[in-house]
Amino acid sequence: MAGVAWAAGHAKNAWALPFLPSSNLGFTLTDVTSAAGLQFHHNSGAYGGKLLPETLGSGCAFLDYDADGWQDILLINGMDWPGHERQRSTLRLYRNNRNGTFTDVTRAAGLDIEMYGMGVAVGDYNNDGFPDILITCVGQNRLFRNTGRGTFADVTKKSGLGGRQALSTSALWFDYDRDGLLDLFVCNYVKWSPDHDVFCSLDGKHKSYCTPEAYRGETSWLFHNRGDGTFEDVTAHSGIFDSSSKALGVAMLDYDHDGWPDLLVANDTQPNKLYRNLQNGTFRDTGMEAGIALSSEGKARAGMGVDTGDFTNSGTAGIAITNFDNEMIGLYREMKKGVYEDVSTQSGVGLPSKNSLGFGCAFCDVNLDGYLDLVVANGHIDETVRNIRGNVGYAQPPQLFLNDGKGMFRDAASEAGGEFAQSKVGRGVACADFDRDGDVDLLITTNNGPGYLYRNDQGAGNRSIRFHLVGTKSSRDAIGAEVRIECGGVHQSRMVKSGSSYLSQSELPVTFGLGKRDQIDRVVIQWPNGRSEEYKGLAAGKAYQCMEGKGITGLGGF
């Protein structure tokens, strides 16, 4: 079905904006938000009460909700606080029209529901071929099952996820016990409710937003998929329980190379956690011994967003963690098996990020040269920050750290298109090839502001290859699968993953930049259940569907 949709849609593309000449970088990031039909404005509910959650949201996701082979867009929204209602606001689901534009289908999809949403995790938890949605919220999180008919059903209570109140942030789906069913991890920030909001003040008179130290931490949650549409809370006996955590971001990786998914949690003013999967349903925090829990000075930083990716093409996932201003981004490279070193300063990422407050981040090969770059959304939490620190603003430009393939990055945001580099109160970041031209486009959300869609226009002639994995014995989404390619002596790897960034999720298909190469020598797929498959001599400029145990199918060119 996806292959048919590709051919039919690709033949009638009428892009919303004309192709623009690339910058000196070889590509341009063009703001197509308005032309694509994305009319969205995040509502933080702020009315002057300075309530903590107002500073945090919101997230976004790319997902193919109707399984037509084209990535759709989901933007998460907050709402007005009780007693201060001014407007009705809900999340927004936009269907990809396959011509560069989107249609708002929120109401038709049954998602026109008010909630104080924070983040989103997308995954096909019942393996029916249609992605389901978990929305993290202030209060009760919501699980929406995809009916496969263009609509979603709220199954929060029926699934066993109901009855839990928290200030939840990021989340991800992953199959931690490798039984072919997606389980769920949910980050919780601090113990907060409107009735227990703490009064903080900079001058002793006027209320300001509190720092995390004003609140007690809250444990994150782990839910095991029973396979009958319900979930079991296994937090207490899984080794995940930790009431000191103040979790904002989560990413998956296999840091110990044993084929089982591990979890990395970014904590705000508390040590980051690296939960090693012990292969028996339990985890152990190895953050300290792995070298990612604290800064190089031995201090806990204000971890916000996180992503993992093989930015060295060494076959091992590196780590990026965004932090508060004056703390720098943490960029970690494996020094030896299971042990990381922070290379942010020597790599060129540290100093340019010192005066920024980073939230969402994502590894993706923006210029298709075969090396993962790093995109970061920046923005402060308090509009009065200019009165506090002269070198930091409330709205801040995003950063685009281009990887030179030799261990160095440089921020090229200002060269990628003037619109992209404009200051904004950034929060979420997600990546996907929404127009199916072979490169990776960007989606950025802002706090109490619009979402932005940036189309990637290549001009240097670099090529790519894309893989969409479908599990049969593994979960249908193949989350946790490792895809490795070899091309002209260069090795690259990508993991199919949910979560990452901050409150957000990128597409599940994976993209490899190939430079000017016409084909790859081979691709090896390591499925989550341990099965390995290999294919050779695949042409560049194409997308392929790989079905576990059933071979590979070309989906068309770009």
Coordinates of C-alpha atoms in Angstrom, one line a residue:
M1 CA 0.0 0.0 0.0
A2 CA 2.8 2.4 0.9
G3 CA 4.5 1.8 -2.5
V4 CA 1.3 2.6 -4.4
A5 CA 0.8 5.7 -2.3
W6 CA 4.3 6.8 -3.0
A7 CA 4.0 6.5 -6.8
A8 CA 0.5 8.2 -6.9
G9 CA 1.5 11.1 -4.7
H10 CA 4.9 11.7 -6.1
A11 CA 3.5 12.2 -9.6
K12 CA 1.4 15.2 -8.7
N13 CA 3.4 17.2 -6.2
A14 CA 2.8 21.0 -6.4
W15 CA 5.0 22.4 -3.7
A16 CA 3.7 25.3 -1.6
L17 CA 6.9 27.4 -2.3
P18 CA 9.3 27.3 -5.2
F19 CA 12.7 25.7 -4.9
L20 CA 15.1 28.2 -3.5
P21 CA 18.8 28.3 -4.4
S22 CA 20.9 26.6 -1.7
S23 CA 23.2 28.6 0.5
N24 CA 26.9 28.1 0.5
L25 CA 26.3 25.2 2.8
G26 CA 24.7 23.2 -0.1
F27 CA 21.2 23.4 1.3
T28 CA 18.6 25.9 2.5
L29 CA 16.1 25.5 5.3
T30 CA 13.0 27.3 4.0
D31 CA 10.1 28.3 6.4
V32 CA 7.0 26.8 4.8
T33 CA 4.8 26.9 7.9
S34 CA 2.2 29.3 6.5
A35 CA 2.3 27.9 2.9
A36 CA 1.9 24.4 4.3
G37 CA -1.3 25.3 6.1
L38 CA 0.0 25.0 9.7
Q39 CA -2.0 27.5 11.7
F40 CA -1.1 26.7 15.2
H41 CA -0.4 28.7 18.4
H42 CA 0.6 27.1 21.6
N43 CA -1.4 28.1 24.7
S44 CA 0.6 28.0 27.9
G45 CA -2.4 29.2 29.9
A46 CA -0.3 32.0 31.4
Y47 CA -2.4 34.7 33.1
G48 CA 0.1 36.2 35.5
G49 CA 0.0 33.5 38.2
K50 CA 3.5 32.2 37.1
L51 CA 2.5 28.5 37.4
L52 CA 5.5 26.2 36.8
P53 CA 4.1 24.1 33.8
E54 CA 3.6 27.3 31.8
T55 CA 7.3 27.4 31.0
L56 CA 7.7 23.9 29.8
G57 CA 5.5 23.1 26.7
S58 CA 5.1 22.0 24.2
G59 CA 6.2 19.1 21.9
C60 CA 5.5 17.8 18.4
A61 CA 5.7 14.7 16.4
F62 CA 5.9 13.4 12.8
L63 CA 3.8 10.3 12.3
D64 CA 2.1 8.5 9.5
Y65 CA -1.3 8.2 11.2
D66 CA -3.2 7.0 8.1
A67 CA -0.5 4.6 6.9
D68 CA -0.3 6.2 3.4
G69 CA 3.4 6.4 3.4
W70 CA 3.5 10.2 4.1
Q71 CA 4.5 11.8 7.4
D72 CA 1.7 13.8 9.1
I73 CA 2.2 16.3 11.9
L74 CA 1.0 16.5 15.5
L75 CA 1.4 19.6 17.6
I76 CA 0.7 19.4 21.3
N77 CA -1.2 22.2 23.1
G78 CA -1.9 23.4 26.6
M79 CA -5.1 25.0 27.9
D80 CA -6.3 27.8 30.1
W81 CA -6.2 27.2 33.9
P82 CA -9.6 26.7 35.7
G83 CA -11.0 30.1 36.7
H84 CA -9.0 31.9 34.0
E85 CA -10.6 30.6 30.8
R86 CA -10.2 32.8 27.8
Q87 CA -10.1 30.5 24.8
R88 CA -10.5 26.8 23.9
S89 CA -7.3 25.2 22.7
T90 CA -6.5 21.6 21.7
L91 CA -3.7 19.7 20.0
R92 CA -3.6 19.8 16.2
L93 CA -3.3 16.9 13.8
Y94 CA -2.4 17.8 10.3
R95 CA -2.8 15.3 7.4
N96 CA -0.1 15.4 4.7
N97 CA -1.8 16.2 1.4
R98 CA 1.3 14.8 -0.5
N99 CA 1.8 18.2 -2.3
G100 CA 3.6 20.2 0.4
T101 CA 0.5 21.2 2.2
F102 CA -1.4 19.8 5.2
T103 CA -5.1 19.7 6.2
D104 CA -6.2 20.1 9.8
V105 CA -8.0 16.9 10.6
T106 CA -8.1 17.2 14.4
R107 CA -11.9 17.3 14.8
A108 CA -12.5 14.5 12.2
A109 CA -9.9 12.3 13.9
G110 CA -11.6 12.7 17.3
L111 CA -8.7 14.6 18.9
D112 CA -10.5 17.9 19.4
I113 CA -10.2 17.4 23.2
E114 CA -9.0 19.9 25.7
M115 CA -6.1 18.8 28.0
Y116 CA -3.0 20.5 29.3
G117 CA -0.7 18.6 27.0
M118 CA 3.1 18.5 27.3
G119 CA 4.7 15.9 25.1
V120 CA 4.0 13.0 22.7
A121 CA 5.2 9.5 22.0
V122 CA 4.1 7.6 18.9
G123 CA 4.0 3.8 18.6
D124 CA 1.9 0.9 17.4
Y125 CA 1.4 -0.7 20.8
N126 CA -1.2 -3.2 19.5
N127 CA 0.7 -4.1 16.2
D128 CA -2.3 -3.4 14.0
G129 CA -0.3 -1.3 11.5
F130 CA -1.5 2.1 12.7
P131 CA 0.4 4.3 15.1
D132 CA -1.1 5.1 18.4
I133 CA -0.5 8.3 20.5
L134 CA 0.4 8.8 24.1
I135 CA 0.0 12.5 25.2
T136 CA 1.8 13.4 28.4
C137 CA -0.1 16.0 30.4
V138 CA -0.3 18.1 33.6
G139 CA -2.6 15.7 35.5
Q140 CA -3.8 12.7 33.6
N141 CA -1.9 11.4 30.6
R142 CA -4.0 10.3 27.7
L143 CA -3.6 7.2 25.4
F144 CA -5.3 7.4 22.0
R145 CA -5.7 4.1 20.0
N146 CA -5.6 4.5 16.3
T147 CA -8.8 2.8 14.9
G148 CA -7.3 2.5 11.4
R149 CA -10.2 4.4 10.0
G150 CA -8.8 7.9 10.4
T151 CA -9.9 8.3 13.9
F152 CA -8.6 7.8 17.5
A153 CA -10.3 6.4 20.5
D154 CA -9.4 7.5 24.1
V155 CA -8.4 4.2 25.8
T156 CA -6.7 5.8 28.8
K157 CA -8.9 4.2 31.4
K158 CA -9.4 0.9 29.6
S159 CA -5.7 0.4 29.1
G160 CA -4.9 0.7 32.7
L161 CA -3.1 4.1 32.4
G162 CA -5.8 6.0 34.1
G163 CA -6.0 7.2 37.7
R164 CA -2.5 8.7 37.8
Q165 CA -1.9 12.4 38.3
A166 CA 1.5 13.9 37.6
L167 CA 3.4 16.6 35.8
S168 CA 4.6 14.3 32.9
T169 CA 7.0 15.5 30.3
S170 CA 8.7 13.3 27.6
A171 CA 7.9 9.7 26.9
L172 CA 8.9 6.8 24.6
W173 CA 7.7 3.4 23.4
F174 CA 10.2 0.6 23.4
D175 CA 10.2 -3.2 23.8
Y176 CA 12.4 -3.6 26.9
D177 CA 11.7 -7.4 27.2
R178 CA 11.9 -8.1 23.5
D179 CA 8.5 -9.9 23.4
G180 CA 7.3 -8.1 20.3
L181 CA 5.1 -5.7 22.2
L182 CA 5.9 -2.0 22.8
D183 CA 6.2 -1.0 26.4
L184 CA 6.0 2.6 27.7
F185 CA 8.3 4.8 29.6
V186 CA 7.0 8.2 30.9
C187 CA 9.1 11.0 32.4
N188 CA 7.7 12.9 35.4
Y189 CA 9.2 16.2 36.4
V190 CA 8.4 17.3 40.0
K191 CA 5.6 17.0 42.5
W192 CA 3.4 19.9 41.5
S193 CA -0.3 20.8 41.4
P194 CA -2.1 24.2 41.2
D195 CA -3.1 23.8 44.9
H196 CA 0.6 23.3 45.9
D197 CA 2.3 25.9 43.8
V198 CA 5.2 27.5 45.6
F199 CA 5.6 31.2 45.8
C200 CA 9.0 32.3 44.4
S201 CA 10.2 35.8 44.0
L202 CA 13.2 37.6 42.8
D203 CA 12.5 40.8 44.6
G204 CA 10.4 39.5 47.5
K205 CA 7.3 41.1 46.2
H206 CA 6.4 39.8 42.7
K207 CA 5.9 36.1 41.9
S208 CA 8.3 34.5 39.5
Y209 CA 8.7 31.1 38.1
C210 CA 10.4 28.8 40.5
T211 CA 13.5 26.8 39.9
P212 CA 13.3 23.0 40.2
E213 CA 14.9 23.1 43.7
A214 CA 11.6 24.5 45.0
Y215 CA 9.9 21.2 44.5
R216 CA 10.4 17.6 45.4
G217 CA 11.3 15.2 42.6
E218 CA 9.0 12.5 41.1
T219 CA 9.7 9.0 39.9
S220 CA 9.3 8.3 36.2
W221 CA 7.0 5.4 35.2
L222 CA 7.5 2.1 33.3
F223 CA 4.5 0.3 31.9
H224 CA 4.7 -3.3 30.6
N225 CA 2.5 -4.2 27.6
R226 CA 0.4 -7.2 28.5
G227 CA -0.6 -7.8 24.8
D228 CA -4.4 -7.5 25.5
G229 CA -4.6 -3.7 25.2
T230 CA -3.7 -3.1 28.8
F231 CA -0.5 -2.1 30.6
E232 CA 0.9 -3.1 34.0
D233 CA 2.8 -0.5 36.1
V234 CA 6.1 -2.2 36.8
T235 CA 8.0 0.9 38.0
A236 CA 8.4 -0.4 41.6
H237 CA 10.2 -3.6 40.9
S238 CA 11.9 -2.7 37.6
G239 CA 14.7 -0.6 39.1
I240 CA 13.3 2.5 37.5
F241 CA 11.7 3.9 40.7
D242 CA 13.5 7.0 41.9
S243 CA 11.7 9.8 43.6
S244 CA 14.7 12.2 43.4
S245 CA 14.5 12.4 39.6
K246 CA 13.3 15.5 37.8
A247 CA 13.0 14.0 34.3
L248 CA 12.5 16.1 31.2
G249 CA 13.9 14.1 28.4
V250 CA 14.4 10.4 27.5
A251 CA 16.1 8.6 24.7
M252 CA 16.9 4.9 24.0
L253 CA 20.2 3.4 22.9
D254 CA 22.1 0.1 23.3
Y255 CA 25.1 1.6 25.1
D256 CA 26.5 -1.8 26.2
H257 CA 26.1 -3.4 22.7
D258 CA 24.2 -6.5 24.0
G259 CA 21.2 -6.1 21.7
W260 CA 18.8 -5.0 24.5
P261 CA 17.5 -1.4 24.7
D262 CA 18.7 0.8 27.4
L263 CA 17.3 4.2 28.5
L264 CA 19.0 7.6 29.0
V265 CA 17.0 10.2 31.1
A266 CA 17.9 13.9 31.2
N267 CA 17.2 15.3 34.7
D268 CA 16.9 18.9 35.7
T269 CA 19.3 19.8 38.6
Q270 CA 19.6 16.1 39.4
P271 CA 22.1 13.5 38.0
N272 CA 21.2 12.1 34.6
K273 CA 20.2 8.4 34.6
L274 CA 21.5 5.7 32.3
Y275 CA 19.3 2.7 32.9
R276 CA 21.0 -0.5 31.7
N277 CA 18.7 -3.3 30.6
L278 CA 19.5 -6.4 32.6
Q279 CA 17.6 -8.6 30.2
N280 CA 15.3 -9.9 33.0
G281 CA 12.7 -7.2 33.2
T282 CA 14.8 -4.9 35.4
F283 CA 17.2 -2.0 35.0
R284 CA 20.2 -0.7 36.9
D285 CA 21.3 3.0 36.8
T286 CA 24.8 3.1 35.5
G287 CA 24.9 6.9 34.8
M288 CA 27.8 7.6 37.2
E289 CA 30.1 4.8 36.0
A290 CA 29.3 5.6 32.3
G291 CA 30.3 9.3 32.9
I292 CA 27.0 11.0 31.8
A293 CA 25.4 11.6 35.2
L294 CA 27.2 14.8 36.0
S295 CA 29.2 17.6 34.3
S296 CA 33.0 17.3 34.0
E297 CA 33.2 19.4 37.2
G298 CA 31.1 16.8 39.0
K299 CA 27.9 18.9 39.2
A300 CA 24.4 18.0 38.2
R301 CA 23.2 20.2 35.3
A302 CA 19.8 21.3 34.2
G303 CA 19.2 18.5 31.6
M304 CA 16.3 19.3 29.3
G305 CA 16.4 17.5 26.0
V306 CA 18.4 14.4 24.8
D307 CA 19.2 12.5 21.7
T308 CA 21.4 9.6 20.8
G309 CA 23.1 8.9 17.4
D310 CA 26.3 7.6 15.8
F311 CA 27.8 11.0 15.0
T312 CA 31.3 9.5 14.7
N313 CA 30.3 6.7 12.3
S314 CA 32.0 4.3 14.7
G315 CA 29.1 2.0 15.2
T316 CA 28.4 3.3 18.7
A317 CA 25.7 5.9 19.6
G318 CA 26.9 9.2 21.0
I319 CA 24.8 11.4 23.3
A320 CA 23.7 15.0 23.3
I321 CA 22.0 16.6 26.3
T322 CA 20.8 20.2 26.3
N323 CA 21.2 22.2 29.5
F324 CA 20.5 25.6 31.1
D325 CA 22.3 28.7 30.0
N326 CA 25.9 29.0 31.2
E327 CA 26.1 25.2 31.3
M328 CA 26.7 24.2 27.7
I329 CA 25.4 21.3 25.8
G330 CA 26.8 17.9 26.9
L331 CA 28.1 16.0 23.9
Y332 CA 29.3 12.5 24.8
R333 CA 31.4 10.1 22.8
E334 CA 32.2 6.5 23.8
M335 CA 35.8 6.3 25.1
K336 CA 35.7 2.6 25.8
K337 CA 32.8 0.1 26.0
G338 CA 30.2 1.5 28.3
V339 CA 32.1 4.7 29.3
Y340 CA 31.7 8.1 27.8
E341 CA 33.6 11.4 27.7
D342 CA 32.1 14.9 27.3
V343 CA 33.7 16.3 24.1
S344 CA 31.5 19.3 23.9
T345 CA 34.3 21.9 24.3
Q346 CA 36.9 20.3 21.9
S347 CA 34.2 19.4 19.3
G348 CA 33.0 23.1 18.9
V349 CA 29.6 22.5 20.4
G350 CA 30.3 23.7 24.0
L351 CA 31.2 27.4 23.9
P352 CA 28.6 28.4 21.2
S353 CA 25.9 26.9 23.4
K354 CA 27.0 28.4 26.7
N355 CA 24.8 31.4 26.5
S356 CA 21.7 29.5 25.3
L357 CA 19.1 27.5 27.2
G358 CA 18.6 24.4 25.1
F359 CA 15.5 22.2 25.0
G360 CA 14.8 19.9 22.0
C361 CA 17.7 18.4 20.1
A362 CA 18.0 15.9 17.3
F363 CA 20.8 14.2 15.4
C364 CA 20.1 14.1 11.7
D365 CA 22.2 14.4 8.5
V366 CA 20.9 17.8 7.3
N367 CA 23.4 18.1 4.4
L368 CA 23.4 14.4 3.4
D369 CA 27.2 14.2 3.6
G370 CA 27.1 10.9 5.6
Y371 CA 27.7 12.4 9.1
L372 CA 25.0 13.2 11.7
D373 CA 24.6 16.9 12.5
L374 CA 22.9 18.3 15.6
V375 CA 19.8 20.6 15.6
V376 CA 19.0 22.4 18.9
A377 CA 16.0 24.5 19.8
N378 CA 16.8 27.3 22.3
G379 CA 14.6 29.6 24.5
H380 CA 14.5 30.8 28.0
I381 CA 11.7 30.1 30.6
D382 CA 11.1 33.6 31.9
E383 CA 10.5 36.7 29.8
T384 CA 12.2 38.9 32.5
V385 CA 15.5 37.1 31.9
R386 CA 17.0 40.2 30.2
N387 CA 16.7 42.0 33.5
I388 CA 18.6 39.2 35.2
R389 CA 21.5 38.4 32.8
G390 CA 22.7 40.8 30.2
N391 CA 24.0 38.1 27.8
V392 CA 20.9 35.9 27.6
G393 CA 17.6 36.6 25.9
Y394 CA 14.1 35.1 26.3
A395 CA 13.8 34.3 22.6
Q396 CA 16.9 32.7 21.3
P397 CA 18.0 31.5 17.8
P398 CA 18.1 27.7 17.2
Q399 CA 21.5 26.1 16.5
L400 CA 22.5 23.9 13.6
F401 CA 25.8 22.2 14.4
L402 CA 27.2 20.7 11.2
N403 CA 29.5 17.7 11.6
D404 CA 32.7 17.9 9.5
G405 CA 33.3 14.1 9.9
K406 CA 36.6 14.7 11.7
G407 CA 35.2 15.3 15.2
M408 CA 34.4 19.0 14.9
F409 CA 31.1 20.8 14.7
R410 CA 30.2 24.4 13.8
D411 CA 27.0 26.3 14.2
A412 CA 25.8 27.2 10.7
A413 CA 22.2 28.2 11.6
S414 CA 22.7 31.7 10.3
E415 CA 23.8 30.4 7.0
A416 CA 21.0 27.9 6.5
G417 CA 18.4 30.6 5.7
G418 CA 17.6 33.8 7.5
E419 CA 14.2 32.6 8.7
F420 CA 15.6 29.6 10.4
A421 CA 18.0 31.6 12.5
Q422 CA 15.4 34.0 13.8
S423 CA 15.1 34.0 17.6
K424 CA 12.2 32.1 19.1
V425 CA 11.2 30.6 22.5
G426 CA 12.1 27.1 21.3
R427 CA 11.0 23.9 22.9
G428 CA 10.4 20.8 20.7
V429 CA 12.3 19.5 17.7
A430 CA 11.4 16.7 15.3
C431 CA 12.8 15.5 12.0
A432 CA 11.2 13.8 9.0
D433 CA 11.2 13.8 5.2
F434 CA 7.7 15.2 4.9
D435 CA 7.8 15.9 1.2
R436 CA 9.6 12.7 0.3
D437 CA 12.4 14.2 -1.6
G438 CA 15.1 12.3 0.3
D439 CA 16.3 14.9 2.8
V440 CA 15.3 15.6 6.3
D441 CA 13.0 18.5 7.1
L442 CA 12.6 20.1 10.6
L443 CA 9.7 20.9 12.9
I444 CA 10.2 23.3 15.8
T445 CA 7.7 24.3 18.5
T446 CA 7.8 27.3 20.7
N447 CA 6.4 28.1 24.1
N448 CA 3.2 30.2 23.9
G449 CA 3.9 30.7 20.2
P450 CA 3.7 29.1 16.8
G451 CA 5.1 25.9 15.4
Y452 CA 7.6 26.2 12.5
L453 CA 8.1 23.8 9.6
Y454 CA 11.3 24.1 7.7
R455 CA 11.7 22.4 4.3
N456 CA 15.2 21.2 3.5
D457 CA 16.1 22.2 -0.1
Q458 CA 19.3 20.5 -1.3
G459 CA 21.5 22.2 -3.9
A460 CA 24.9 20.4 -3.7
G461 CA 23.8 17.2 -5.4
N462 CA 24.2 15.0 -2.3
R463 CA 22.2 11.8 -2.3
S464 CA 20.5 9.6 0.3
I465 CA 18.8 6.3 0.9
R466 CA 15.9 5.6 3.3
F467 CA 14.6 2.5 5.0
H468 CA 11.2 1.9 6.5
L469 CA 11.2 -1.2 8.7
V470 CA 8.2 -3.4 9.5
G471 CA 8.5 -6.0 12.2
T472 CA 6.7 -9.4 12.1
K473 CA 8.1 -11.2 15.2
S474 CA 9.5 -7.9 16.5
S475 CA 7.1 -5.1 17.2
R476 CA 5.5 -3.8 14.0
D477 CA 7.3 -0.5 14.3
A478 CA 10.6 -2.3 14.7
I479 CA 11.5 0.2 17.4
G480 CA 15.0 -0.7 18.7
A481 CA 16.2 -2.1 15.3
E482 CA 19.7 -1.1 14.3
V483 CA 20.3 -0.3 10.6
R484 CA 23.9 -0.3 9.4
I485 CA 25.2 0.6 6.0
E486 CA 28.6 0.4 4.3
C487 CA 29.3 2.7 1.4
G488 CA 32.7 3.3 -0.2
G489 CA 34.5 2.3 3.0
V490 CA 32.3 4.5 5.2
H491 CA 30.1 2.9 7.8
Q492 CA 27.0 4.5 9.2
S493 CA 24.3 3.3 11.7
R494 CA 20.9 4.4 12.8
M495 CA 18.4 3.1 15.4
V496 CA 14.7 3.1 14.8
K497 CA 13.5 4.9 17.9
S498 CA 10.6 6.5 19.7
G499 CA 11.1 9.5 22.0
S500 CA 14.3 11.6 22.1
S501 CA 14.5 15.4 21.7
Y502 CA 12.2 17.1 24.2
L503 CA 8.5 16.3 24.5
S504 CA 8.8 15.3 20.8
Q505 CA 9.3 12.5 18.3
S506 CA 10.8 12.2 14.9
E507 CA 9.7 9.9 12.1
L508 CA 10.4 6.2 12.4
P509 CA 11.9 5.6 8.9
V510 CA 15.7 6.2 8.9
T511 CA 17.7 8.4 6.4
F512 CA 21.3 8.0 5.4
G513 CA 23.2 10.7 3.6
L514 CA 25.6 9.3 0.9
G515 CA 27.3 12.4 -0.5
K516 CA 27.7 11.9 -4.3
R517 CA 27.6 8.1 -4.1
D518 CA 25.2 6.2 -6.4
Q519 CA 24.7 3.1 -4.3
I520 CA 25.6 1.5 -1.0
D521 CA 27.6 -1.7 -0.8
R522 CA 25.4 -3.3 1.8
V523 CA 22.9 -2.8 4.6
V524 CA 22.6 -5.0 7.7
I525 CA 19.5 -4.9 9.8
Q526 CA 19.6 -6.1 13.4
W527 CA 16.0 -6.6 14.4
P528 CA 15.0 -6.1 18.1
N529 CA 14.6 -9.9 18.6
G530 CA 18.1 -10.6 17.5
R531 CA 17.5 -11.6 13.9
S532 CA 20.0 -10.2 11.4
E533 CA 19.3 -9.6 7.6
E534 CA 21.7 -8.3 4.9
Y535 CA 21.1 -6.8 1.5
K536 CA 23.7 -5.7 -1.0
G537 CA 24.1 -3.2 -3.9
L538 CA 21.1 -0.9 -3.2
A539 CA 20.7 2.2 -5.3
A540 CA 20.9 5.7 -3.9
G541 CA 18.0 8.1 -4.3
K542 CA 15.4 5.5 -3.3
A543 CA 13.4 4.4 -0.3
Y544 CA 13.1 0.8 0.7
Q545 CA 10.6 -1.1 2.9
C546 CA 12.2 -4.0 4.9
M547 CA 9.8 -6.5 6.3
E548 CA 11.3 -8.8 8.9
G549 CA 11.9 -12.2 7.5
K550 CA 10.2 -11.4 4.2
G551 CA 12.7 -9.3 2.2
I552 CA 13.1 -5.8 0.9
T553 CA 10.9 -3.8 -1.5
G554 CA 11.7 -0.6 -3.3
L555 CA 9.2 2.2 -2.6
G556 CA 10.3 4.5 -5.3
G557 CA 12.8 7.2 -6.0
F558 CA 13.2 10.9 -5.1

